[in-house]
Amino acid sequence: MENKRAYIKPILESETFIPQNYIAACGDINKVYLFTCDAGWTALSGSTVYTNGADGIPETKDDVKLGSYGKCGATHEASTTDDFIPGYLKKNVLGIPAGPRQDVIIWRGEDGNNIHCTKNLDMDSWTTIKS
């Protein structure tokens, strides 16, 4: 007896691809934060700005003094990839930083040589837009 193979008719099966999750391909590219430069006091005395040092604790020996600051009140657009530095302000009393501390997040501006501070410490609550 011969071993014969039986003919099987070819069957074409297809499936429709239905994605279950949406994943953005571009991530945070061209995404910017909107935040208000609102930290500080309303008096003309101004403030002195410090970054929290390497230990992350304000008012310790490793803090870095950035300079004088007066709030501009503007809403800034800053890239989400820019550096945002935790720090604090000290109110200037007769030109000396001796007043109460206000914790802030510092943005150094587009060129990294300016000082803008917000008292909104929750960056997750900041509005983001695409530039």
Tab-separated table of N, CA, C and O in Angstrom:
chain	number	residue	atom	x	y	z
A	1	MET	N	0.817	-1.179	0.000
A	1	MET	CA	0.000	0.000	0.000
A	1	MET	C	0.863	1.245	0.000
A	1	MET	O	1.847	1.314	0.704
A	2	GLU	N	0.465	2.126	-0.795
A	2	GLU	CA	1.228	3.364	-0.909
A	2	GLU	C	0.785	4.371	0.153
A	2	GLU	O	-0.370	4.446	0.499
A	3	ASN	N	1.756	5.122	0.565
A	3	ASN	CA	1.487	6.183	1.523
A	3	ASN	C	1.163	7.451	0.756
A	3	ASN	O	2.058	8.143	0.309
A	4	LYS	N	-0.068	7.738	0.580
A	4	LYS	CA	-0.462	8.929	-0.177
A	4	LYS	C	-0.866	10.036	0.783
A	4	LYS	O	-1.479	9.790	1.802
A	5	ARG	N	-0.542	11.228	0.369
A	5	ARG	CA	-0.957	12.396	1.151
A	5	ARG	C	-2.288	12.887	0.633
A	5	ARG	O	-2.520	12.945	-0.559
A	6	ALA	N	-3.106	13.279	1.528
A	6	ALA	CA	-4.409	13.816	1.147
A	6	ALA	C	-4.258	15.295	0.832
A	6	ALA	O	-3.496	16.020	1.480
A	7	TYR	N	-4.942	15.735	-0.177
A	7	TYR	CA	-4.901	17.152	-0.558
A	7	TYR	C	-5.678	17.986	0.468
A	7	TYR	O	-6.794	17.658	0.823
A	8	ILE	N	-5.033	19.065	0.930
A	8	ILE	CA	-5.687	19.993	1.860
A	8	ILE	C	-5.772	21.337	1.162
A	8	ILE	O	-4.749	21.903	0.746
A	9	LYS	N	-6.952	21.822	1.051
A	9	LYS	CA	-7.183	23.107	0.387
A	9	LYS	C	-6.619	24.233	1.268
A	9	LYS	O	-6.904	24.289	2.460
A	10	PRO	N	-5.801	25.140	0.696
A	10	PRO	CA	-5.242	26.251	1.494
A	10	PRO	C	-6.355	27.169	2.023
A	10	PRO	O	-7.329	27.439	1.327
A	11	ILE	N	-6.166	27.609	3.255
A	11	ILE	CA	-7.140	28.504	3.880
A	11	ILE	C	-6.409	29.792	4.271
A	11	ILE	O	-5.359	29.749	4.916
A	12	LEU	N	-6.969	30.907	3.908
A	12	LEU	CA	-6.397	32.198	4.262
A	12	LEU	C	-7.130	32.742	5.488
A	12	LEU	O	-8.348	32.930	5.467
A	13	GLU	N	-6.377	32.954	6.542
A	13	GLU	CA	-6.956	33.531	7.748
A	13	GLU	C	-6.298	34.879	7.983
A	13	GLU	O	-5.101	35.030	7.801
A	14	SER	N	-7.075	35.839	8.424
A	14	SER	CA	-6.509	37.154	8.730
A	14	SER	C	-7.118	37.664	10.025
A	14	SER	O	-8.215	37.286	10.404
A	15	GLU	N	-6.352	38.526	10.681
A	15	GLU	CA	-6.815	39.138	11.915
A	15	GLU	C	-6.705	40.644	11.776
A	15	GLU	O	-5.811	41.153	11.114
A	16	THR	N	-7.597	41.338	12.429
A	16	THR	CA	-7.538	42.791	12.466
A	16	THR	C	-6.777	43.208	13.715
A	16	THR	O	-7.074	42.735	14.810
A	17	PHE	N	-5.777	44.091	13.533
A	17	PHE	CA	-5.019	44.575	14.685
A	17	PHE	C	-5.805	45.673	15.380
A	17	PHE	O	-6.162	46.678	14.777
A	18	ILE	N	-6.076	45.476	16.651
A	18	ILE	CA	-6.785	46.481	17.455
A	18	ILE	C	-5.889	46.813	18.642
A	18	ILE	O	-5.698	45.984	19.536
A	19	PRO	N	-5.298	48.017	18.653
A	19	PRO	CA	-4.417	48.377	19.769
A	19	PRO	C	-5.219	48.526	21.066
A	19	PRO	O	-6.339	49.008	21.061
A	20	GLN	N	-4.615	48.080	22.152
A	20	GLN	CA	-5.286	48.179	23.446
A	20	GLN	C	-4.806	49.375	24.255
A	20	GLN	O	-5.458	49.799	25.182
A	21	ASN	N	-3.650	49.904	23.924
A	21	ASN	CA	-3.093	51.040	24.650
A	21	ASN	C	-2.592	52.076	23.664
A	21	ASN	O	-2.106	51.746	22.597
A	22	TYR	N	-2.679	53.344	24.081
A	22	TYR	CA	-2.109	54.430	23.290
A	22	TYR	C	-0.782	54.805	23.921
A	22	TYR	O	-0.701	55.039	25.123
A	23	ILE	N	0.259	54.838	23.130
A	23	ILE	CA	1.568	55.242	23.620
A	23	ILE	C	2.064	56.367	22.731
A	23	ILE	O	2.185	56.205	21.518
A	24	ALA	N	2.340	57.516	23.337
A	24	ALA	CA	2.848	58.651	22.575
A	24	ALA	C	4.279	58.356	22.152
A	24	ALA	O	5.108	57.960	22.959
A	25	ALA	N	4.562	58.575	20.906
A	25	ALA	CA	5.886	58.265	20.386
A	25	ALA	C	6.886	59.395	20.621
A	25	ALA	O	8.073	59.177	20.625
A	26	CYS	N	6.386	60.598	20.842
A	26	CYS	CA	7.311	61.726	20.916
A	26	CYS	C	7.652	62.124	22.342
A	26	CYS	O	8.503	62.964	22.562
A	27	GLY	N	7.015	61.570	23.367
A	27	GLY	CA	7.362	61.847	24.754
A	27	GLY	C	7.260	63.319	25.105
A	27	GLY	O	6.295	63.990	24.772
A	28	ASP	N	8.298	63.823	25.786
A	28	ASP	CA	8.288	65.203	26.270
A	28	ASP	C	8.974	66.175	25.313
A	28	ASP	O	9.305	67.280	25.690
A	29	ILE	N	9.190	65.763	24.078
A	29	ILE	CA	9.834	66.660	23.122
A	29	ILE	C	8.917	67.847	22.861
A	29	ILE	O	7.721	67.691	22.627
A	30	ASN	N	9.472	69.028	22.914
A	30	ASN	CA	8.765	70.289	22.682
A	30	ASN	C	7.653	70.551	23.691
A	30	ASN	O	6.735	71.302	23.411
A	31	LYS	N	7.725	69.966	24.862
A	31	LYS	CA	6.729	70.192	25.900
A	31	LYS	C	7.263	71.270	26.840
A	31	LYS	O	8.444	71.274	27.177
A	32	VAL	N	6.405	72.171	27.242
A	32	VAL	CA	6.836	73.253	28.128
A	32	VAL	C	5.913	73.355	29.333
A	32	VAL	O	4.735	73.021	29.270
A	33	TYR	N	6.503	73.810	30.445
A	33	TYR	CA	5.741	74.132	31.636
A	33	TYR	C	5.294	75.585	31.554
A	33	TYR	O	6.031	76.446	31.071
A	34	LEU	N	4.122	75.854	32.066
A	34	LEU	CA	3.680	77.224	32.306
A	34	LEU	C	3.686	77.411	33.813
A	34	LEU	O	3.012	76.680	34.531
A	35	PHE	N	4.477	78.376	34.289
A	35	PHE	CA	4.483	78.651	35.723
A	35	PHE	C	4.630	80.148	35.940
A	35	PHE	O	5.168	80.873	35.107
A	36	THR	N	4.132	80.591	37.074
A	36	THR	CA	4.136	82.021	37.389
A	36	THR	C	5.286	82.352	38.326
A	36	THR	O	5.498	81.665	39.322
A	37	CYS	N	5.986	83.408	38.009
A	37	CYS	CA	7.084	83.913	38.830
A	37	CYS	C	6.445	84.741	39.958
A	37	CYS	O	6.316	85.952	39.853
A	38	ASP	N	6.018	84.035	41.018
A	38	ASP	CA	5.189	84.668	42.039
A	38	ASP	C	5.760	84.606	43.453
A	38	ASP	O	5.125	85.047	44.407
A	39	ALA	N	6.951	84.057	43.605
A	39	ALA	CA	7.523	83.930	44.947
A	39	ALA	C	8.080	85.272	45.414
A	39	ALA	O	8.481	86.109	44.615
A	40	GLY	N	8.099	85.457	46.705
A	40	GLY	CA	8.655	86.681	47.277
A	40	GLY	C	7.595	87.530	47.936
A	40	GLY	O	6.438	87.133	48.053
A	41	TRP	N	8.017	88.677	48.353
A	41	TRP	CA	7.151	89.578	49.103
A	41	TRP	C	6.841	90.807	48.271
A	41	TRP	O	7.552	91.127	47.318
A	42	THR	N	5.788	91.519	48.634
A	42	THR	CA	5.350	92.668	47.839
A	42	THR	C	6.097	93.947	48.192
A	42	THR	O	6.045	94.904	47.453
A	43	ALA	N	6.792	93.965	49.288
A	43	ALA	CA	7.526	95.176	49.675
A	43	ALA	C	8.698	95.412	48.733
A	43	ALA	O	9.123	94.528	48.000
A	44	LEU	N	9.225	96.599	48.755
A	44	LEU	CA	10.332	96.952	47.872
A	44	LEU	C	11.670	96.375	48.329
A	44	LEU	O	12.672	96.559	47.663
A	45	SER	N	11.686	95.693	49.456
A	45	SER	CA	12.951	95.207	50.007
A	45	SER	C	13.592	94.110	49.154
A	45	SER	O	14.792	93.932	49.185
A	46	GLY	N	12.798	93.346	48.403
A	46	GLY	CA	13.348	92.276	47.583
A	46	GLY	C	13.751	91.069	48.411
A	46	GLY	O	13.479	90.975	49.595
A	47	SER	N	14.433	90.133	47.740
A	47	SER	CA	14.812	88.881	48.383
A	47	SER	C	16.184	88.454	47.901
A	47	SER	O	16.670	88.911	46.878
A	48	THR	N	16.785	87.555	48.648
A	48	THR	CA	18.009	86.896	48.232
A	48	THR	C	17.658	85.437	47.989
A	48	THR	O	16.951	84.821	48.783
A	49	VAL	N	18.153	84.877	46.872
A	49	VAL	CA	17.808	83.515	46.463
A	49	VAL	C	18.972	82.581	46.743
A	49	VAL	O	20.119	82.887	46.437
A	50	TYR	N	18.639	81.415	47.305
A	50	TYR	CA	19.611	80.360	47.582
A	50	TYR	C	19.103	79.046	47.000
A	50	TYR	O	17.903	78.796	46.995
A	51	THR	N	20.026	78.205	46.533
A	51	THR	CA	19.646	76.839	46.165
A	51	THR	C	19.919	75.960	47.374
A	51	THR	O	20.852	76.210	48.141
A	52	ASN	N	19.100	74.913	47.525
A	52	ASN	CA	19.395	73.919	48.546
A	52	ASN	C	20.656	73.203	48.091
A	52	ASN	O	20.772	72.831	46.930
A	53	GLY	N	21.593	73.017	48.965
A	53	GLY	CA	22.853	72.380	48.598
A	53	GLY	C	22.684	70.909	48.284
A	53	GLY	O	21.575	70.396	48.129
A	54	ALA	N	23.801	70.212	48.233
A	54	ALA	CA	23.809	68.791	47.887
A	54	ALA	C	22.987	67.952	48.858
A	54	ALA	O	22.445	66.916	48.482
A	55	ASP	N	22.873	68.408	50.101
A	55	ASP	CA	22.098	67.635	51.078
A	55	ASP	C	20.589	67.824	50.899
A	55	ASP	O	19.793	67.103	51.485
A	56	GLY	N	20.181	68.804	50.063
A	56	GLY	CA	18.766	69.026	49.789
A	56	GLY	C	18.010	69.722	50.908
A	56	GLY	O	16.797	69.895	50.821
A	57	ILE	N	18.708	70.127	51.940
A	57	ILE	CA	18.072	70.755	53.100
A	57	ILE	C	18.351	72.257	53.063
A	57	ILE	O	19.497	72.678	52.948
A	58	PRO	N	17.298	73.080	53.178
A	58	PRO	CA	17.513	74.528	53.168
A	58	PRO	C	18.199	75.015	54.445
A	58	PRO	O	18.095	74.394	55.496
A	59	GLU	N	18.884	76.128	54.275
A	59	GLU	CA	19.564	76.833	55.370
A	59	GLU	C	20.627	75.974	56.052
A	59	GLU	O	20.696	75.891	57.272
A	60	THR	N	21.448	75.327	55.222
A	60	THR	CA	22.623	74.621	55.727
A	60	THR	C	23.863	75.175	55.037
A	60	THR	O	23.768	75.948	54.087
A	61	LYS	N	25.033	74.762	55.489
A	61	LYS	CA	26.298	75.333	55.016
A	61	LYS	C	26.565	75.130	53.530
A	61	LYS	O	27.307	75.893	52.925
A	62	ASP	N	25.971	74.093	52.925
A	62	ASP	CA	26.274	73.822	51.517
A	62	ASP	C	25.337	74.521	50.535
A	62	ASP	O	25.433	74.315	49.338
A	63	ASP	N	24.444	75.380	51.018
A	63	ASP	CA	23.549	76.127	50.131
A	63	ASP	C	24.343	77.138	49.306
A	63	ASP	O	25.384	77.626	49.735
A	64	VAL	N	23.830	77.437	48.121
A	64	VAL	CA	24.520	78.353	47.211
A	64	VAL	C	23.679	79.606	47.034
A	64	VAL	O	22.509	79.532	46.656
A	65	LYS	N	24.284	80.766	47.281
A	65	LYS	CA	23.606	82.051	47.099
A	65	LYS	C	23.657	82.407	45.618
A	65	LYS	O	24.727	82.482	45.015
A	66	LEU	N	22.464	82.605	45.008
A	66	LEU	CA	22.407	82.972	43.593
A	66	LEU	C	22.418	84.478	43.387
A	66	LEU	O	22.907	84.960	42.388
A	67	GLY	N	21.809	85.214	44.300
A	67	GLY	CA	21.796	86.660	44.161
A	67	GLY	C	20.467	87.261	44.566
A	67	GLY	O	19.605	86.608	45.150
A	68	SER	N	20.305	88.534	44.216
A	68	SER	CA	19.091	89.269	44.558
A	68	SER	C	17.978	88.922	43.581
A	68	SER	O	18.237	88.552	42.434
A	69	TYR	N	16.744	89.085	44.050
A	69	TYR	CA	15.591	88.681	43.253
A	69	TYR	C	14.399	89.552	43.610
A	69	TYR	O	14.197	89.923	44.763
A	70	GLY	N	13.638	89.880	42.593
A	70	GLY	CA	12.334	90.522	42.769
A	70	GLY	C	11.367	89.843	41.812
A	70	GLY	O	11.690	89.630	40.646
A	71	LYS	N	10.213	89.448	42.303
A	71	LYS	CA	9.288	88.706	41.436
A	71	LYS	C	8.805	89.587	40.297
A	71	LYS	O	8.530	90.772	40.474
A	72	CYS	N	8.707	88.985	39.112
A	72	CYS	CA	8.236	89.738	37.951
A	72	CYS	C	6.741	89.537	37.734
A	72	CYS	O	6.114	90.319	37.028
A	73	GLY	N	6.168	88.465	38.292
A	73	GLY	CA	4.736	88.224	38.169
A	73	GLY	C	4.306	87.650	36.828
A	73	GLY	O	3.132	87.399	36.608
A	74	ALA	N	5.255	87.417	35.939
A	74	ALA	CA	4.930	86.908	34.599
A	74	ALA	C	4.721	85.400	34.634
A	74	ALA	O	5.255	84.701	35.489
A	75	THR	N	3.946	84.903	33.674
A	75	THR	CA	3.820	83.472	33.461
A	75	THR	C	4.842	83.088	32.406
A	75	THR	O	4.817	83.611	31.295
A	76	HIS	N	5.752	82.212	32.780
A	76	HIS	CA	6.846	81.825	31.896
A	76	HIS	C	6.565	80.479	31.245
A	76	HIS	O	5.905	79.625	31.818
A	77	GLU	N	7.112	80.291	30.035
A	77	GLU	CA	7.107	79.013	29.350
A	77	GLU	C	8.529	78.485	29.399
A	77	GLU	O	9.441	79.107	28.879
A	78	ALA	N	8.700	77.347	30.061
A	78	ALA	CA	10.032	76.760	30.204
A	78	ALA	C	9.984	75.305	29.782
A	78	ALA	O	9.081	74.573	30.170
A	79	SER	N	10.953	74.896	29.002
A	79	SER	CA	11.014	73.518	28.531
A	79	SER	C	11.049	72.554	29.718
A	79	SER	O	11.713	72.819	30.726
A	80	THR	N	10.356	71.444	29.575
A	80	THR	CA	10.350	70.449	30.643
A	80	THR	C	11.723	69.811	30.835
A	80	THR	O	11.970	69.174	31.848
A	81	THR	N	12.620	70.019	29.884
A	81	THR	CA	13.977	69.478	30.010
A	81	THR	C	14.931	70.464	30.684
A	81	THR	O	16.081	70.121	30.944
A	82	ASP	N	14.477	71.689	30.955
A	82	ASP	CA	15.312	72.667	31.660
A	82	ASP	C	15.530	72.234	33.107
A	82	ASP	O	14.786	71.412	33.646
A	83	ASP	N	16.536	72.830	33.745
A	83	ASP	CA	16.794	72.557	35.155
A	83	ASP	C	15.853	73.384	36.022
A	83	ASP	O	15.723	74.601	35.823
A	84	PHE	N	15.212	72.722	36.958
A	84	PHE	CA	14.382	73.385	37.963
A	84	PHE	C	14.984	73.019	39.310
A	84	PHE	O	15.080	71.842	39.657
A	85	ILE	N	15.418	74.025	40.040
A	85	ILE	CA	16.247	73.812	41.226
A	85	ILE	C	15.440	74.112	42.486
A	85	ILE	O	14.862	75.199	42.603
A	86	PRO	N	15.424	73.193	43.448
A	86	PRO	CA	14.789	73.522	44.727
A	86	PRO	C	15.641	74.521	45.483
A	86	PRO	O	16.869	74.420	45.497
A	87	GLY	N	14.985	75.483	46.081
A	87	GLY	CA	15.715	76.496	46.826
A	87	GLY	C	14.793	77.261	47.741
A	87	GLY	O	13.693	76.812	48.070
A	88	TYR	N	15.251	78.452	48.130
A	88	TYR	CA	14.450	79.279	49.027
A	88	TYR	C	14.855	80.741	48.904
A	88	TYR	O	15.929	81.069	48.387
A	89	LEU	N	13.972	81.579	49.358
A	89	LEU	CA	14.219	83.020	49.409
A	89	LEU	C	14.329	83.440	50.865
A	89	LEU	O	13.670	82.871	51.735
A	90	LYS	N	15.134	84.444	51.085
A	90	LYS	CA	15.173	85.116	52.382
A	90	LYS	C	14.843	86.576	52.105
A	90	LYS	O	15.430	87.196	51.216
A	91	LYS	N	13.891	87.100	52.835
A	91	LYS	CA	13.489	88.493	52.662
A	91	LYS	C	14.628	89.398	53.117
A	91	LYS	O	15.240	89.185	54.151
A	92	ASN	N	14.923	90.402	52.287
A	92	ASN	CA	15.957	91.364	52.649
A	92	ASN	C	15.379	92.384	53.624
A	92	ASN	O	14.360	93.012	53.351
A	93	VAL	N	16.036	92.516	54.765
A	93	VAL	CA	15.652	93.500	55.770
A	93	VAL	C	16.806	94.491	55.873
A	93	VAL	O	17.906	94.118	56.281
A	94	LEU	N	16.558	95.714	55.426
A	94	LEU	CA	17.603	96.738	55.354
A	94	LEU	C	18.803	96.255	54.546
A	94	LEU	O	19.958	96.482	54.905
A	95	GLY	N	18.518	95.547	53.445
A	95	GLY	CA	19.568	95.075	52.551
A	95	GLY	C	20.251	93.798	52.979
A	95	GLY	O	21.159	93.331	52.306
A	96	ILE	N	19.844	93.224	54.093
A	96	ILE	CA	20.465	92.000	54.598
A	96	ILE	C	19.440	90.867	54.556
A	96	ILE	O	18.314	91.044	55.028
A	97	PRO	N	19.799	89.703	53.990
A	97	PRO	CA	18.845	88.577	53.949
A	97	PRO	C	18.643	87.987	55.348
A	97	PRO	O	19.374	87.119	55.774
A	98	ALA	N	17.672	88.523	56.063
A	98	ALA	CA	17.473	88.108	57.451
A	98	ALA	C	16.014	87.800	57.761
A	98	ALA	O	15.686	87.484	58.888
A	99	GLY	N	15.166	87.915	56.792
A	99	GLY	CA	13.746	87.696	57.047
A	99	GLY	C	13.375	86.227	57.015
A	99	GLY	O	14.240	85.351	57.022
A	100	PRO	N	12.086	85.956	56.966
A	100	PRO	CA	11.618	84.563	56.941
A	100	PRO	C	11.988	83.868	55.635
A	100	PRO	O	12.221	84.508	54.617
A	101	ARG	N	12.053	82.525	55.686
A	101	ARG	CA	12.381	81.723	54.508
A	101	ARG	C	11.098	81.368	53.766
A	101	ARG	O	10.084	81.069	54.370
A	102	GLN	N	11.164	81.412	52.430
A	102	GLN	CA	10.071	80.922	51.598
A	102	GLN	C	10.660	79.892	50.636
A	102	GLN	O	11.551	80.209	49.849
A	103	ASP	N	10.181	78.646	50.712
A	103	ASP	CA	10.658	77.598	49.811
A	103	ASP	C	10.119	77.845	48.405
A	103	ASP	O	8.958	78.226	48.230
A	104	VAL	N	10.975	77.615	47.403
A	104	VAL	CA	10.628	77.911	46.013
A	104	VAL	C	11.244	76.875	45.080
A	104	VAL	O	12.106	76.095	45.477
A	105	ILE	N	10.804	76.910	43.828
A	105	ILE	CA	11.492	76.225	42.739
A	105	ILE	C	12.048	77.316	41.833
A	105	ILE	O	11.336	78.262	41.474
A	106	ILE	N	13.311	77.171	41.493
A	106	ILE	CA	14.039	78.197	40.746
A	106	ILE	C	14.241	77.733	39.307
A	106	ILE	O	14.649	76.601	39.052
A	107	TRP	N	13.968	78.634	38.379
A	107	TRP	CA	14.288	78.425	36.961
A	107	TRP	C	15.238	79.538	36.578
A	107	TRP	O	14.973	80.716	36.830
A	108	ARG	N	16.357	79.201	35.956
A	108	ARG	CA	17.389	80.196	35.654
A	108	ARG	C	17.195	80.885	34.311
A	108	ARG	O	18.066	81.605	33.844
A	109	GLY	N	16.051	80.702	33.666
A	109	GLY	CA	15.793	81.362	32.391
A	109	GLY	C	16.316	80.560	31.217
A	109	GLY	O	16.990	79.543	31.382
A	110	GLU	N	15.989	81.032	30.020
A	110	GLU	CA	16.360	80.305	28.799
A	110	GLU	C	17.860	80.141	28.638
A	110	GLU	O	18.340	79.145	28.118
A	111	ASP	N	18.625	81.130	29.090
A	111	ASP	CA	20.082	81.066	28.939
A	111	ASP	C	20.780	80.609	30.218
A	111	ASP	O	22.014	80.580	30.266
A	112	GLY	N	20.026	80.321	31.272
A	112	GLY	CA	20.611	79.852	32.519
A	112	GLY	C	21.294	80.924	33.345
A	112	GLY	O	22.075	80.619	34.242
A	113	ASN	N	21.016	82.186	33.041
A	113	ASN	CA	21.701	83.269	33.764
A	113	ASN	C	20.723	84.254	34.410
A	113	ASN	O	21.095	85.374	34.718
A	114	ASN	N	19.488	83.849	34.612
A	114	ASN	CA	18.468	84.701	35.188
A	114	ASN	C	17.897	83.983	36.402
A	114	ASN	O	18.220	82.826	36.651
A	115	ILE	N	17.025	84.644	37.145
A	115	ILE	CA	16.404	84.004	38.305
A	115	ILE	C	14.904	84.251	38.259
A	115	ILE	O	14.457	85.407	38.255
A	116	HIS	N	14.138	83.165	38.198
A	116	HIS	CA	12.683	83.216	38.299
A	116	HIS	C	12.278	82.166	39.322
A	116	HIS	O	12.781	81.034	39.290
A	117	CYS	N	11.378	82.515	40.220
A	117	CYS	CA	10.995	81.613	41.303
A	117	CYS	C	9.481	81.498	41.404
A	117	CYS	O	8.763	82.494	41.254
A	118	THR	N	9.037	80.293	41.684
A	118	THR	CA	7.621	80.080	41.950
A	118	THR	C	7.463	79.435	43.317
A	118	THR	O	8.305	78.632	43.736
A	119	LYS	N	6.386	79.800	43.989
A	119	LYS	CA	6.117	79.193	45.294
A	119	LYS	C	5.270	77.929	45.164
A	119	LYS	O	5.029	77.239	46.147
A	120	ASN	N	4.846	77.592	43.921
A	120	ASN	CA	4.126	76.349	43.680
A	120	ASN	C	5.149	75.221	43.578
A	120	ASN	O	5.777	75.018	42.543
A	121	LEU	N	5.322	74.461	44.654
A	121	LEU	CA	6.359	73.442	44.730
A	121	LEU	C	5.950	72.109	44.097
A	121	LEU	O	6.772	71.221	43.942
A	122	ASP	N	4.688	71.973	43.718
A	122	ASP	CA	4.179	70.731	43.134
A	122	ASP	C	4.253	70.820	41.612
A	122	ASP	O	3.300	71.226	40.946
A	123	MET	N	5.385	70.416	41.040
A	123	MET	CA	5.582	70.537	39.591
A	123	MET	C	4.590	69.685	38.802
A	123	MET	O	4.298	69.992	37.659
A	124	ASP	N	4.061	68.627	39.417
A	124	ASP	CA	3.066	67.796	38.727
A	124	ASP	C	1.771	68.558	38.479
A	124	ASP	O	0.989	68.184	37.611
A	125	SER	N	1.545	69.629	39.225
A	125	SER	CA	0.312	70.413	39.039
A	125	SER	C	0.503	71.546	38.032
A	125	SER	O	-0.464	72.218	37.678
A	126	TRP	N	1.719	71.778	37.568
A	126	TRP	CA	1.967	72.843	36.597
A	126	TRP	C	1.324	72.477	35.268
A	126	TRP	O	1.340	71.327	34.836
A	127	THR	N	0.790	73.471	34.596
A	127	THR	CA	0.211	73.278	33.271
A	127	THR	C	1.325	73.014	32.269
A	127	THR	O	2.377	73.649	32.316
A	128	THR	N	1.106	72.041	31.375
A	128	THR	CA	2.067	71.781	30.304
A	128	THR	C	1.372	71.935	28.969
A	128	THR	O	0.184	71.659	28.832
A	129	ILE	N	2.133	72.420	27.998
A	129	ILE	CA	1.632	72.576	26.643
A	129	ILE	C	2.729	72.142	25.677
A	129	ILE	O	3.883	72.008	26.057
A	130	LYS	N	2.376	71.944	24.434
A	130	LYS	CA	3.364	71.693	23.378
A	130	LYS	C	3.763	73.036	22.788
A	130	LYS	O	2.924	73.879	22.540
A	131	SER	N	5.071	73.218	22.570
A	131	SER	CA	5.520	74.493	22.006
A	131	SER	C	5.438	74.467	20.500
A	131	SER	O	5.316	73.454	19.882
